[in-house]
Tab-separated table of C-alpha atoms in Angstrom:
chain	number	residue	atom	x	y	z
Y	1	MET	CA	0.000	0.000	0.000
Y	2	PHE	CA	2.856	2.357	0.887
Y	3	ALA	CA	4.789	1.564	-2.293
Y	4	ALA	CA	1.719	1.891	-4.527
Y	5	THR	CA	0.691	5.189	-2.927
Y	6	ILE	CA	4.035	6.967	-3.358
Y	7	GLN	CA	4.215	5.632	-6.922
Y	8	ALA	CA	0.726	7.054	-7.562
Y	9	GLY	CA	2.192	10.351	-6.362
Y	10	GLY	CA	4.958	10.263	-8.961
Y	11	PHE	CA	8.017	9.410	-6.867
Y	12	VAL	CA	9.638	7.554	-9.762
Y	13	GLU	CA	8.848	10.500	-12.061
Y	14	GLY	CA	10.697	12.619	-9.493
Y	15	LEU	CA	13.746	10.367	-9.835
Y	16	VAL	CA	13.473	10.653	-13.651
Y	17	TRP	CA	13.495	14.436	-13.286
Y	18	LEU	CA	16.542	14.196	-11.020
Y	19	ALA	CA	18.429	12.067	-13.562
Y	20	ASP	CA	17.572	14.564	-16.314
Y	21	ALA	CA	18.453	17.583	-14.168
Y	22	VAL	CA	21.971	16.334	-13.418
Y	23	GLY	CA	22.457	15.534	-17.125
Y	24	VAL	CA	23.494	11.896	-16.791
Y	25	GLU	CA	24.455	10.398	-20.151
Y	26	GLY	CA	26.454	7.620	-21.737
Y	27	ALA	CA	28.259	5.004	-19.674
Y	28	LEU	CA	27.391	6.695	-16.401
Y	29	PHE	CA	23.680	6.338	-17.173
Y	30	VAL	CA	23.758	2.595	-16.513
Y	31	GLY	CA	25.571	3.097	-13.203
Y	32	ILE	CA	23.194	5.853	-12.106
Y	33	THR	CA	20.215	3.679	-13.081
Y	34	PHE	CA	21.542	1.011	-10.699
Y	35	LEU	CA	21.897	3.560	-7.894
Y	36	LEU	CA	18.454	5.148	-8.385
Y	37	ALA	CA	16.703	1.772	-8.736
Y	38	GLY	CA	18.476	0.715	-5.540
Y	39	LEU	CA	17.321	3.913	-3.821
Y	40	LEU	CA	13.710	3.387	-4.888
Y	41	ALA	CA	13.686	-0.295	-3.952
Y	42	THR	CA	15.226	0.493	-0.550
Y	43	GLY	CA	12.569	3.136	0.036
Y	44	ILE	CA	9.484	1.206	-1.032
Y	45	GLY	CA	10.685	-2.305	-0.242
Y	46	THR	CA	9.460	-3.966	-3.411
Y	47	GLY	CA	11.929	-5.104	-6.035
Y	48	TYR	CA	9.183	-6.208	-8.420
Y	49	GLY	CA	7.526	-2.760	-8.268
Y	50	THR	CA	10.900	-1.079	-8.776
Y	51	THR	CA	11.643	-3.273	-11.797
Y	52	VAL	CA	8.344	-2.430	-13.494
Y	53	ALA	CA	8.640	1.287	-12.726
Y	54	PHE	CA	12.202	1.552	-14.029
Y	55	VAL	CA	11.622	-0.637	-17.086
Y	56	THR	CA	8.727	1.550	-18.192
Y	57	LEU	CA	10.239	4.941	-17.304
Y	58	PHE	CA	14.063	4.667	-17.416
Y	59	PHE	CA	14.650	1.828	-19.846
Y	60	PRO	CA	13.414	3.451	-23.110
Y	61	ALA	CA	15.253	6.702	-22.375
Y	62	GLY	CA	18.461	4.809	-21.603
Y	63	VAL	CA	18.273	2.821	-24.835
Y	64	LEU	CA	17.907	6.068	-26.778
Y	65	LEU	CA	20.901	7.511	-24.924
Y	66	GLY	CA	22.992	4.648	-26.262
Y	67	ALA	CA	23.000	2.273	-23.292
Y	68	ASN	CA	23.109	-1.423	-24.075
Y	69	PRO	CA	19.548	-2.722	-23.392
Y	70	THR	CA	20.668	-5.983	-21.799
Y	71	LEU	CA	23.139	-4.222	-19.508
Y	72	LEU	CA	20.547	-1.577	-18.615
Y	73	PHE	CA	18.016	-4.258	-17.703
Y	74	GLY	CA	20.728	-5.910	-15.582
Y	75	ALA	CA	21.314	-2.594	-13.765
Y	76	ILE	CA	17.586	-2.272	-13.001
Y	77	LEU	CA	17.420	-5.841	-11.687
Y	78	SER	CA	20.542	-5.180	-9.609
Y	79	GLY	CA	18.881	-2.162	-8.015
Y	80	ALA	CA	15.890	-4.356	-7.202
Y	81	VAL	CA	18.214	-6.903	-5.561
Y	82	PHE	CA	19.842	-4.164	-3.478
Y	83	GLY	CA	16.505	-2.869	-2.173
Y	84	ASP	CA	14.884	-6.258	-1.639
Y	85	ASN	CA	17.889	-7.221	0.449
Y	86	LEU	CA	18.377	-4.040	2.463
Y	87	ALA	CA	14.987	-2.281	2.745
Y	88	PRO	CA	13.504	-2.438	6.275
Y	89	VAL	CA	10.011	-2.588	4.727
Y	90	SER	CA	10.886	-5.290	2.159
Y	91	ASP	CA	8.816	-8.476	2.463
Y	92	THR	CA	11.951	-10.627	2.227
Y	93	THR	CA	13.737	-8.564	4.906
Y	94	ILE	CA	10.800	-8.919	7.285
Y	95	ILE	CA	10.452	-12.658	6.587
Y	96	SER	CA	14.162	-13.228	7.203
Y	97	ALA	CA	13.970	-11.390	10.540
Y	98	VAL	CA	10.724	-12.979	11.743
Y	99	THR	CA	11.678	-16.550	10.808
Y	100	GLN	CA	15.085	-16.300	12.482
Y	101	ASP	CA	13.712	-14.429	15.540
Y	102	ALA	CA	15.730	-11.237	15.142
Y	103	ASP	CA	14.739	-7.560	15.157
Y	104	ILE	CA	14.323	-5.972	11.731
Y	105	GLY	CA	16.546	-2.985	12.542
Y	106	GLY	CA	19.380	-5.198	13.709
Y	107	VAL	CA	19.029	-7.417	10.657
Y	108	VAL	CA	19.260	-4.415	8.311
Y	109	GLY	CA	22.216	-2.965	10.214
Y	110	SER	CA	24.089	-6.262	10.212
Y	111	ARG	CA	23.597	-6.852	6.472
Y	112	PHE	CA	24.649	-3.348	5.455
Y	113	LYS	CA	28.311	-4.396	5.237
Y	114	TYR	CA	27.639	-7.257	2.821
Y	115	ALA	CA	25.364	-5.087	0.626
Y	116	LEU	CA	27.930	-2.263	0.502
Y	117	ILE	CA	30.847	-4.584	-0.311
Y	118	ALA	CA	28.849	-5.976	-3.257
Y	119	ALA	CA	27.325	-2.675	-4.425
Y	120	VAL	CA	30.542	-0.658	-4.819
Y	121	PRO	CA	32.212	-3.012	-7.334
Y	122	ALA	CA	28.808	-3.568	-9.009
Y	123	PHE	CA	28.557	0.184	-9.674
Y	124	VAL	CA	32.117	0.242	-11.075
Y	125	LEU	CA	31.311	-2.757	-13.284
Y	126	PHE	CA	28.151	-1.096	-14.613
Y	127	VAL	CA	30.079	2.067	-15.512
Y	128	ALA	CA	32.908	0.066	-17.108
Y	129	ALA	CA	30.577	-2.256	-19.021
Y	130	GLY	CA	28.502	0.767	-20.039
Y	131	SER	CA	31.591	2.096	-21.837
Y	132	ALA	CA	32.565	-1.238	-23.346
Y	133	MET	CA	29.207	-2.597	-24.510
Y	134	ALA	CA	27.663	-1.000	-27.579
Y	135	GLY	CA	24.093	0.218	-27.529
Y	136	ILE	CA	21.572	0.217	-30.342
Y	137	ASP	CA	21.641	3.102	-32.802
Y	138	VAL	CA	18.099	4.421	-32.922
Y	139	ALA	CA	16.793	7.801	-34.015
Y	140	GLY	CA	14.815	9.380	-31.231
Y	141	ASP	CA	14.822	12.065	-28.603
Y	142	ALA	CA	15.696	10.610	-25.206
Y	143	ARG	CA	15.177	13.984	-23.592
Y	144	SER	CA	11.555	14.119	-24.752
Y	145	ILE	CA	10.926	10.801	-22.954
Y	146	PHE	CA	12.555	12.186	-19.841
Y	147	VAL	CA	10.531	15.387	-19.975
Y	148	ALA	CA	7.298	13.477	-20.608
Y	149	ASN	CA	7.957	11.199	-17.655
Y	150	SER	CA	9.399	13.666	-15.160
Y	151	GLU	CA	7.662	15.349	-12.230
Y	152	PRO	CA	9.998	17.153	-9.821
Y	153	ALA	CA	7.270	17.466	-7.178
Y	154	GLY	CA	7.288	13.659	-6.923
Y	155	LEU	CA	10.539	13.963	-4.968
Y	156	ALA	CA	8.392	15.272	-2.109
Y	157	HIS	CA	7.845	11.624	-1.279
Y	158	LEU	CA	11.351	11.529	0.122
Y	159	ALA	CA	9.438	12.939	3.114
Y	160	SER	CA	7.163	9.860	3.065
Y	161	LEU	CA	10.223	7.622	3.183
Y	162	GLY	CA	11.612	9.857	5.923
Y	163	ALA	CA	8.406	9.462	7.945
Y	164	VAL	CA	8.793	5.669	7.926
Y	165	ILE	CA	12.460	5.807	8.858
Y	166	ALA	CA	12.027	8.487	11.544
Y	167	THR	CA	9.071	6.692	13.175
Y	168	ALA	CA	10.976	3.443	13.097
Y	169	LEU	CA	14.092	5.027	14.567
Y	170	TYR	CA	11.870	6.343	17.338
Y	171	GLY	CA	11.371	2.691	18.252
Y	172	ARG	CA	7.831	2.231	16.993
Y	173	HIS	CA	6.402	-1.025	15.572
Y	174	ILE	CA	7.051	-1.667	11.846
Y	175	ILE	CA	3.290	-1.617	11.079
Y	176	GLU	CA	2.946	1.775	12.763
Y	177	ALA	CA	6.016	3.115	10.921
Y	178	ILE	CA	4.633	2.111	7.528
Y	179	SER	CA	1.196	3.462	8.477
Y	180	TRP	CA	2.730	6.888	9.154
Y	181	GLY	CA	4.449	6.624	5.756
Y	182	ILE	CA	1.104	5.945	4.054
Y	183	ILE	CA	-0.573	8.857	5.868
Y	184	THR	CA	2.268	11.210	4.888
Y	185	ALA	CA	2.121	10.013	1.266
Y	186	VAL	CA	-1.667	10.519	1.092
Y	187	VAL	CA	-1.431	14.040	2.578
Y	188	LEU	CA	1.388	15.008	0.173
Y	189	ASN	CA	-0.473	13.599	-2.830
Y	190	VAL	CA	-3.570	15.653	-2.026
Y	191	ALA	CA	-1.836	18.812	-0.790
Y	192	LEU	CA	0.575	19.046	-3.730
Y	193	GLY	CA	-1.905	17.775	-6.325
Y	194	LEU	CA	0.323	14.781	-7.111
Y	195	ALA	CA	-2.577	12.328	-7.178
Y	196	ALA	CA	-6.320	12.632	-6.764
Y	197	VAL	CA	-7.959	10.974	-3.758
Y	198	SER	CA	-9.661	8.563	-6.171
Y	199	GLU	CA	-6.262	7.382	-7.451
Y	200	MET	CA	-5.532	6.160	-3.913
Y	201	LEU	CA	-8.959	4.828	-2.959
Y	202	VAL	CA	-12.129	4.709	-5.030
Y	203	PHE	CA	-15.475	2.944	-4.779
Y	204	ARG	CA	-17.012	2.613	-8.260
Y	205	ILE	CA	-20.750	2.159	-7.750
Y	206	PRO	CA	-23.365	1.178	-10.334
Y	207	THR	CA	-25.713	3.882	-11.663
Y	208	ASP	CA	-28.678	2.211	-9.962
Y	209	ALA	CA	-27.023	1.832	-6.536
Y	210	PRO	CA	-29.674	2.364	-3.797
Y	211	VAL	CA	-27.642	4.994	-1.911
Y	212	GLY	CA	-28.707	8.212	-3.618
Y	213	ASP	CA	-26.183	10.566	-5.161
Y	214	VAL	CA	-22.978	10.181	-3.213
Y	215	THR	CA	-20.578	10.962	-6.058
Y	216	PHE	CA	-19.760	14.279	-4.350
Y	217	LEU	CA	-17.537	12.178	-2.099
Y	218	PRO	CA	-13.964	12.130	-3.459
Y	219	VAL	CA	-13.734	8.360	-3.017
Y	220	VAL	CA	-16.928	7.532	-4.950
Y	221	GLU	CA	-17.346	7.353	-8.711
Y	222	THR	CA	-20.165	6.077	-10.882
Y	223	ALA	CA	-19.189	3.116	-13.031
Y	224	THR	CA	-20.253	3.505	-16.644
Y	225	ASP	CA	-19.959	-0.215	-17.215
Y	226	ALA	CA	-20.969	-3.077	-14.944
Y	227	SER	CA	-17.473	-4.573	-15.199
Y	228	GLU	CA	-15.992	-1.418	-13.603
Y	229	VAL	CA	-17.999	-1.755	-10.396
Y	230	GLY	CA	-15.736	-2.426	-7.425
Y	231	VAL	CA	-12.975	-0.961	-5.275
Y	232	GLY	CA	-9.756	0.474	-6.681
Y	233	GLY	CA	-6.878	2.865	-6.032
Y	234	SER	CA	-3.322	2.386	-4.841
Y	235	ILE	CA	-4.242	1.590	-1.224
Y	236	TYR	CA	-6.595	-1.176	-2.295
Y	237	SER	CA	-4.584	-2.522	-5.240
Y	238	GLY	CA	-1.346	-2.443	-3.222
Y	239	ALA	CA	-2.902	-4.822	-0.693
Y	240	ALA	CA	-4.908	-6.828	-3.242
Y	241	GLY	CA	-1.750	-7.565	-5.219
Y	242	PHE	CA	-0.547	-9.683	-2.302
Y	243	PHE	CA	-3.755	-11.662	-1.710
Y	244	SER	CA	-2.891	-14.518	-4.071
Y	245	ILE	CA	0.721	-14.759	-2.895
Y	246	SER	CA	-0.493	-14.709	0.736
Y	247	ILE	CA	-2.529	-17.835	0.057
Y	248	LEU	CA	0.458	-19.483	-1.643
Y	249	ILE	CA	2.633	-18.599	1.364
Y	250	LEU	CA	0.080	-20.000	3.824
Y	251	LEU	CA	0.059	-23.264	1.875
Y	252	ILE	CA	3.857	-23.406	1.883
Y	253	ILE	CA	3.968	-22.723	5.640
Y	254	GLY	CA	1.414	-25.525	6.116
Y	255	GLY	CA	3.530	-27.889	4.030
Y	256	VAL	CA	6.691	-26.976	5.922
Y	257	TRP	CA	5.067	-27.606	9.317
Y	258	ILE	CA	3.682	-30.954	8.133
Y	259	MET	CA	7.299	-31.870	7.304
Y	260	VAL	CA	8.478	-30.605	10.711
Y	261	ARG	CA	5.789	-32.418	12.735
Y	262	GLY	CA	6.089	-35.601	10.694
Y	263	GLY	CA	9.826	-35.918	11.299
Y	264	ALA	CA	10.892	-35.656	7.662
Y	265	PHE	CA	12.504	-32.348	8.435
Y	266	ASP	CA	14.631	-33.779	11.259
Y	267	ALA	CA	15.608	-36.765	9.121
Y	268	LEU	CA	16.790	-34.445	6.352
Y	269	LEU	CA	18.594	-32.299	8.900
Y	270	GLU	CA	20.372	-35.254	10.516
Y	271	TRP	CA	21.518	-36.477	7.121
Y	272	VAL	CA	22.888	-33.035	6.239
Y	273	LEU	CA	24.613	-32.721	9.641
Y	274	GLU	CA	26.285	-36.113	9.317
Y	275	SER	CA	27.342	-35.910	5.688
Y	276	VAL	CA	27.722	-32.265	4.703
Y	277	ALA	CA	27.472	-29.766	7.548
Y	278	THR	CA	30.213	-31.164	9.743
Y	279	THR	CA	31.880	-27.816	10.508
Y	280	VAL	CA	30.501	-24.291	10.873
Y	281	ARG	CA	32.157	-23.267	7.610
Y	282	ARG	CA	30.607	-26.163	5.686
Y	283	THR	CA	27.285	-25.475	7.409
Y	284	GLU	CA	27.194	-21.870	6.256
Y	285	LEU	CA	28.242	-22.871	2.746
Y	286	SER	CA	25.485	-25.477	2.664
Y	287	MET	CA	22.991	-22.795	3.779
Y	288	VAL	CA	24.016	-20.639	0.797
Y	289	GLY	CA	23.691	-23.642	-1.531
Y	290	SER	CA	20.324	-24.707	-0.118
Y	291	VAL	CA	18.886	-21.211	-0.478
Y	292	ALA	CA	20.126	-21.169	-4.081
Y	293	LEU	CA	18.496	-24.528	-4.816
Y	294	ILE	CA	15.123	-23.562	-3.354
Y	295	ASN	CA	15.145	-20.316	-5.330
Y	296	ALA	CA	15.809	-22.277	-8.504
Y	297	ALA	CA	12.749	-24.404	-7.763
Y	298	ILE	CA	10.339	-21.772	-6.382
Y	299	THR	CA	10.450	-18.703	-8.595
Y	300	ILE	CA	8.713	-16.275	-6.206
Y	301	ASN	CA	11.442	-15.225	-3.801
Y	302	THR	CA	9.120	-14.542	-0.851
Y	303	ALA	CA	7.677	-18.050	-1.040
Y	304	ALA	CA	11.108	-19.631	-1.509
Y	305	GLU	CA	12.419	-17.803	1.549
Y	306	ILE	CA	9.562	-18.989	3.750
Y	307	ALA	CA	10.005	-22.564	2.575
Y	308	ILE	CA	13.722	-22.735	3.393
Y	309	ALA	CA	13.684	-20.528	6.530
Y	310	PRO	CA	13.104	-23.344	9.091
Y	311	TYR	CA	15.949	-25.370	7.570
Y	312	VAL	CA	18.346	-22.416	7.786
Y	313	ALA	CA	17.256	-21.755	11.379
Y	314	ARG	CA	17.667	-25.350	12.585
Y	315	LEU	CA	20.953	-25.880	10.801
Y	316	GLY	CA	22.421	-22.604	12.078
Y	317	GLU	CA	21.184	-23.212	15.617
Y	318	ARG	CA	23.082	-26.499	15.740
Y	319	PHE	CA	26.270	-24.405	15.588
Y	320	ASN	CA	24.875	-21.479	17.637
Y	321	VAL	CA	25.091	-19.228	14.582
Y	322	ASN	CA	23.481	-15.891	15.530
Y	323	ALA	CA	19.986	-15.068	14.222
Y	324	TYR	CA	21.323	-11.977	12.411
Y	325	ARG	CA	23.836	-14.039	10.447
Y	326	ARG	CA	21.240	-16.682	9.568
Y	327	ALA	CA	18.788	-13.998	8.430
Y	328	ASN	CA	21.481	-12.424	6.263
Y	329	ILE	CA	22.480	-15.673	4.558
Y	330	LEU	CA	18.790	-16.428	3.972
Y	331	ASP	CA	17.770	-13.059	2.595
Y	332	ALA	CA	20.786	-11.950	0.576
Y	333	ASN	CA	20.906	-15.112	-1.498
Y	334	THR	CA	17.126	-15.160	-1.939
Y	335	ALA	CA	17.072	-11.514	-3.019
Y	336	ALA	CA	19.987	-12.018	-5.412
Y	337	LEU	CA	18.960	-15.251	-7.088
Y	338	GLY	CA	15.334	-14.157	-7.372
Y	339	TYR	CA	16.560	-11.681	-10.008
Y	340	ILE	CA	19.262	-13.845	-11.621
Y	341	PHE	CA	17.640	-17.110	-12.710
Y	342	PRO	CA	16.018	-16.398	-16.133
Y	343	TRP	CA	12.806	-18.109	-14.982
Y	344	SER	CA	12.594	-16.187	-11.695
Y	345	GLY	CA	9.674	-13.884	-10.931
Y	346	GLY	CA	11.848	-10.756	-10.729
Y	347	VAL	CA	13.305	-11.216	-14.234
Y	348	LEU	CA	10.008	-12.251	-15.800
Y	349	VAL	CA	8.097	-9.289	-14.372
Y	350	GLY	CA	10.643	-6.954	-16.010
Y	351	PHE	CA	10.604	-8.901	-19.271
Y	352	GLU	CA	6.804	-8.688	-19.371
Y	353	ALA	CA	6.929	-4.931	-18.736
Y	354	ILE	CA	9.320	-4.465	-21.679
Y	355	ARG	CA	7.201	-6.672	-23.937
Y	356	THR	CA	3.735	-5.422	-23.020
Y	357	GLN	CA	4.363	-1.796	-22.009
Y	358	VAL	CA	7.538	-0.457	-23.657
Y	359	LEU	CA	7.202	-2.285	-27.005
Y	360	PRO	CA	3.699	-0.992	-27.866
Y	361	GLU	CA	4.441	2.487	-26.437
Y	362	TYR	CA	7.311	3.585	-28.707
Y	363	GLU	CA	7.405	3.298	-32.501
Y	364	TRP	CA	11.190	3.108	-32.653
Y	365	PHE	CA	11.325	0.269	-30.087
Y	366	THR	CA	11.292	-2.990	-32.061
Y	367	ALA	CA	10.786	-6.592	-30.967
Y	368	ALA	CA	14.520	-7.170	-31.528
Y	369	MET	CA	15.243	-4.765	-28.637
Y	370	VAL	CA	13.227	-6.772	-26.096
Y	371	VAL	CA	15.768	-8.294	-23.701
Y	372	ASN	CA	15.607	-12.073	-23.498
Y	373	PRO	CA	15.611	-13.239	-19.828
Y	374	ALA	CA	18.248	-15.822	-20.750
Y	375	ASP	CA	20.586	-13.043	-21.944
Y	376	VAL	CA	20.416	-10.767	-18.913
Y	377	PHE	CA	21.462	-13.109	-16.098
Y	378	PRO	CA	25.271	-12.571	-16.456
Y	379	TYR	CA	24.741	-8.811	-16.083
Y	380	VAL	CA	22.906	-8.779	-12.753
Y	381	PHE	CA	26.231	-7.719	-11.254
Y	382	HIS	CA	25.034	-6.812	-7.778
Y	383	GLY	CA	23.200	-10.130	-7.469
Y	384	TRP	CA	26.246	-12.184	-8.441
Y	385	LEU	CA	28.562	-10.141	-6.243
Y	386	LEU	CA	26.214	-10.497	-3.264
Y	387	VAL	CA	26.212	-14.297	-3.646
Y	388	ALA	CA	30.016	-14.222	-4.012
Y	389	VAL	CA	30.350	-12.072	-0.863
Y	390	PHE	CA	28.399	-14.674	1.117
Y	391	VAL	CA	30.369	-17.611	-0.237
Y	392	ILE	CA	33.583	-15.805	0.760
Y	393	ALA	CA	32.086	-14.731	4.120
Y	394	ALA	CA	31.069	-18.326	4.902
Y	395	TRP	CA	34.515	-19.591	3.908
Y	396	THR	CA	36.577	-16.968	5.761
Y	397	GLY	CA	34.252	-16.204	8.698
Y	398	PHE	CA	33.909	-12.522	7.735
Y	399	GLY	CA	30.914	-11.031	9.568
Y	400	ARG	CA	30.157	-14.321	11.319
Y	401	GLU	CA	28.341	-13.966	14.629
Y	402	TYR	CA	27.437	-16.533	17.258
Y	403	THR	CA	24.609	-16.504	19.775
Y	404	ILE	CA	27.201	-15.650	22.424
Y	405	ASP	CA	28.131	-12.385	20.666
Y	406	ARG	CA	24.832	-10.486	21.091
Y	407	VAL	CA	21.139	-11.105	21.670
Y	408	PRO	CA	18.720	-9.692	19.045
Y	409	ASP	CA	15.946	-7.338	20.154
Y	410	GLU	CA	12.231	-7.966	19.797
Y	411	VAL	CA	11.370	-8.950	16.205
Y	412	THR	CA	9.266	-6.016	15.035
Y	413	THR	CA	11.521	-3.185	16.219
Y	414	LEU	CA	13.687	-1.308	13.750
Z	1	MET	CA	23.163	-0.896	20.939
Z	2	SER	CA	22.755	2.415	19.040
Z	3	LEU	CA	21.716	2.514	15.386
Z	4	LEU	CA	25.244	3.468	14.291
Z	5	GLU	CA	26.720	0.608	16.312
Z	6	LYS	CA	24.318	-1.806	14.587
Z	7	TYR	CA	25.702	-0.721	11.202
Z	8	LEU	CA	29.346	-0.820	12.265
Z	9	TYR	CA	29.170	-4.129	14.147
Z	10	GLY	CA	30.780	-7.227	12.676
Z	11	TRP	CA	33.179	-5.776	10.095
Z	12	ARG	CA	35.726	-8.447	10.964
Z	13	ARG	CA	36.560	-12.106	10.529
Z	14	ARG	CA	35.282	-14.387	13.320
Z	15	SER	CA	37.070	-17.627	14.116
Z	16	SER	CA	35.292	-20.914	13.491
Z	17	ARG	CA	36.593	-21.976	16.917
Z	18	PRO	CA	35.574	-19.204	19.355
Z	19	SER	CA	37.292	-19.240	22.732
Z	20	PHE	CA	35.899	-18.712	26.240
Z	21	ASP	CA	37.292	-17.417	29.512
Z	22	PRO	CA	36.402	-18.905	32.917
Z	23	ASP	CA	33.481	-17.198	34.720
Z	24	GLU	CA	32.067	-15.727	31.525
Z	25	THR	CA	28.299	-16.167	31.280
Z	26	HIS	CA	26.652	-16.801	27.931
Z	27	ARG	CA	23.264	-17.513	26.440
Z	28	VAL	CA	23.586	-20.601	24.213
Z	29	ILE	CA	21.452	-23.223	22.511
Z	30	LEU	CA	22.135	-26.721	23.911
Z	31	THR	CA	22.682	-28.607	20.687
Z	32	GLY	CA	23.241	-32.234	21.671
Z	33	PHE	CA	23.849	-34.800	24.412
Z	34	ASP	CA	27.141	-36.428	25.348
Z	35	ASP	CA	26.518	-40.013	26.526
Z	36	ALA	CA	30.034	-40.421	27.948
Z	37	THR	CA	29.667	-37.544	30.426
Z	38	ALA	CA	25.844	-37.633	30.575
Z	39	THR	CA	25.648	-33.898	29.986
Z	40	ALA	CA	24.169	-31.698	27.311
Z	41	ARG	CA	26.623	-29.853	25.093
Z	42	ALA	CA	26.575	-26.496	23.359
Z	43	ARG	CA	28.387	-26.444	20.049
Z	44	VAL	CA	29.374	-22.862	19.241
Z	45	GLY	CA	30.924	-22.858	15.787
Z	46	ASP	CA	33.448	-25.683	15.997
Z	47	SER	CA	34.029	-25.231	19.743
Z	48	VAL	CA	32.138	-27.372	22.263
Z	49	LEU	CA	31.085	-26.670	25.853
Z	50	ARG	CA	29.842	-29.566	27.988
Z	51	VAL	CA	27.292	-28.180	30.412
Z	52	ASP	CA	27.162	-29.666	33.939
Z	53	GLY	CA	23.777	-29.913	35.628
Z	54	THR	CA	21.925	-30.812	32.467
Z	55	THR	CA	20.004	-33.866	31.301
Z	56	ARG	CA	18.883	-35.132	27.897
Z	57	GLU	CA	15.702	-33.036	28.307
Z	58	HIS	CA	17.749	-29.848	28.164
Z	59	VAL	CA	18.795	-30.512	24.556
Z	60	ASP	CA	17.212	-27.982	22.142
Z	61	THR	CA	16.653	-25.372	24.820
Z	62	VAL	CA	18.231	-21.949	25.176
Z	63	ALA	CA	20.176	-21.711	28.413
Z	64	ARG	CA	22.338	-19.287	30.339
Z	65	VAL	CA	25.598	-20.953	31.311
Z	66	ARG	CA	28.769	-20.010	33.196
Z	67	VAL	CA	32.092	-21.175	31.719
Z	68	LYS	CA	34.275	-23.204	34.107
Z	69	GLU	CA	37.252	-24.029	31.904
Z	70	PHE	CA	38.191	-23.981	28.231
Z	71	ASP	CA	41.081	-25.572	26.325
Z	72	GLU	CA	41.779	-23.407	23.268
Z	73	GLY	CA	43.932	-26.081	21.619
Z	74	ALA	CA	41.189	-28.676	21.684
Z	75	ALA	CA	38.395	-26.069	21.375
Z	76	GLN	CA	36.565	-27.864	24.201
Z	77	GLY	CA	35.494	-26.799	27.654
Z	78	ARG	CA	33.097	-27.157	30.548
Z	79	ALA	CA	30.336	-24.900	31.798
Z	80	GLU	CA	27.538	-25.054	34.347
Z	81	LEU	CA	23.846	-24.500	33.788
Z	82	LEU	CA	22.474	-21.323	35.384
Z	83	GLU	CA	18.954	-21.324	33.974
Z	84	VAL	CA	16.877	-22.304	30.971
Z	85	VAL	CA	15.668	-19.118	29.264
Z	86	GLY	CA	13.705	-20.381	26.281
Z	87	GLU	CA	13.549	-22.514	23.178
Z	88	PRO	CA	15.059	-22.100	19.717
Z	89	VAL	CA	12.885	-20.569	16.996
Z	90	TYR	CA	11.982	-23.928	15.361
C-alpha cells in the first residue's frame, strides 16, 4: 500500500526528473540507473515494483541515450536486488527477521556491510561495461521521454520515506512506521496535487445503486460499465496484489510444518549434519547452496524464503550461529537469485513490462530490442557479487556472529 | 546498541573456533547430548562446551551458562547451567 501510494504520487517521475536535471548520459547512465533503482527499492521495499517502474520509465530513455539494453536491464534488476535485500520494509527482509527471531533494525544494520561490499564493485562494473558494450543506434529524442515522464514534485515523497524511517528510529512497531508513511504520502499527494484521492482509494458504484447521489464524495465514482464496479486505487490494489501470494505462502507454511511435525525435516537435517554440515564453515556454505536450490525451484522469492527458513534456522542453531547471520544468509541469497535465474519472478516481471508496455508504447522500439531473460542473467552484477560475498564470508568467517556475541531485540523493532 | 553501532558491528573475521574465559556467562542453545559424560553440550561454531547440571531433556533449549574451563587447543570446555531461558525458533 505504501509503495503503490508513493508511486501514484509520482516518486519515480521525481527520480526521472533528477536524472535529467543532473544531465546523466552515456556510460554513467547505466551506473546511475543502478543507484536510483536501488534507492527506490530500498525506500518502497518492493523489487518487483521497482523493476516495473524503471523498465517503463528509465529503460526506453536509456536505450535512446545509447545504453546497451541488456546491460541496462541488468542494472535495473541489480537495483531491485539491493533494495529487496536491504529495505527495512521489504517483504523478504521482514520474513528473514521474523523466521530467524531477530529484530528488523538489527538485521538491516548487520547486512549493510555485505550489501555495501557488493554494491561498490557492481557500480564500477556497470560504468565500465557501459563504456565497453555497444548500444543500439536508434533515431529518437531521449530527452523528450525524460521530460514526458518527469515530475519534480514527486521527490516530495522523500518525506514519506523519511516518515517511515524516523518513526521506526523512534522505536515504533514496523506496522505503525509504515502506516505513518502511508498517511504522509496521502497528505502530500492531495496537498501538492500529485494524485487525486480517487487514485488512492475509489469505490465505483453502479448507476442504480440504492444509496442516492454520493458521487460528491472524493472516493466515490459512478461506473459507466458493470465490469468497472468495485474498489480500486493504490491503497486497495497495493494490498490486493498480495492476496494470491499470501494464500500461496500459507500453503507453503502448512507444508513446511507438516514436514516438521512428521519428522521428515529432522531426518533431512540429521543427514545433512552427518554428511555435509560437519563444521561451521561447511554449514554456512550449505545454507548458501540450499537457499540457491530452493530459489531455482520456487520462482517467487518470498515463497522460496519462507520454505527454506526453518531449515536455515535449525541448521544454524546447531552451531549457535546468531539469528542476524542466519537472516542475512537467507535473505541476501534469496534476493539475489530471485533476479538472476532467467525463470525467476523478478526477471520475468521486467521482461513482461518491456514486452507489453515499452514495445507498444514507442514506434522506434522494435521486438529485436526486447531483452531475453536468458541473456540478462550474467549482467545482474550486484546479485552475483552479493552471492560471491556470502560464499567468501562463509569460507573466511567474515561477519560471522554466534549466539554468544549479542542477543537480538524484539522482532518487530527497527 | 545504538543505530550506528548496529551498522558498524561485525566488520571483521570471526574464528570458526571461538574461545571462552572462565566465569564468563553466555546464552547458548544446547545442541546435543554427550553419553560419555551424561551432559548436554553447546556447540558454538566448531568449539564445544559440555554443560554440567543438564540432562537429555535440556537438549534444544536456550540456556544461560557459566564457563568453568576452556582448552583453546582442543576447542573444548566445561560450563555449568544457570537457567533455561527459552527454546530455539523452530
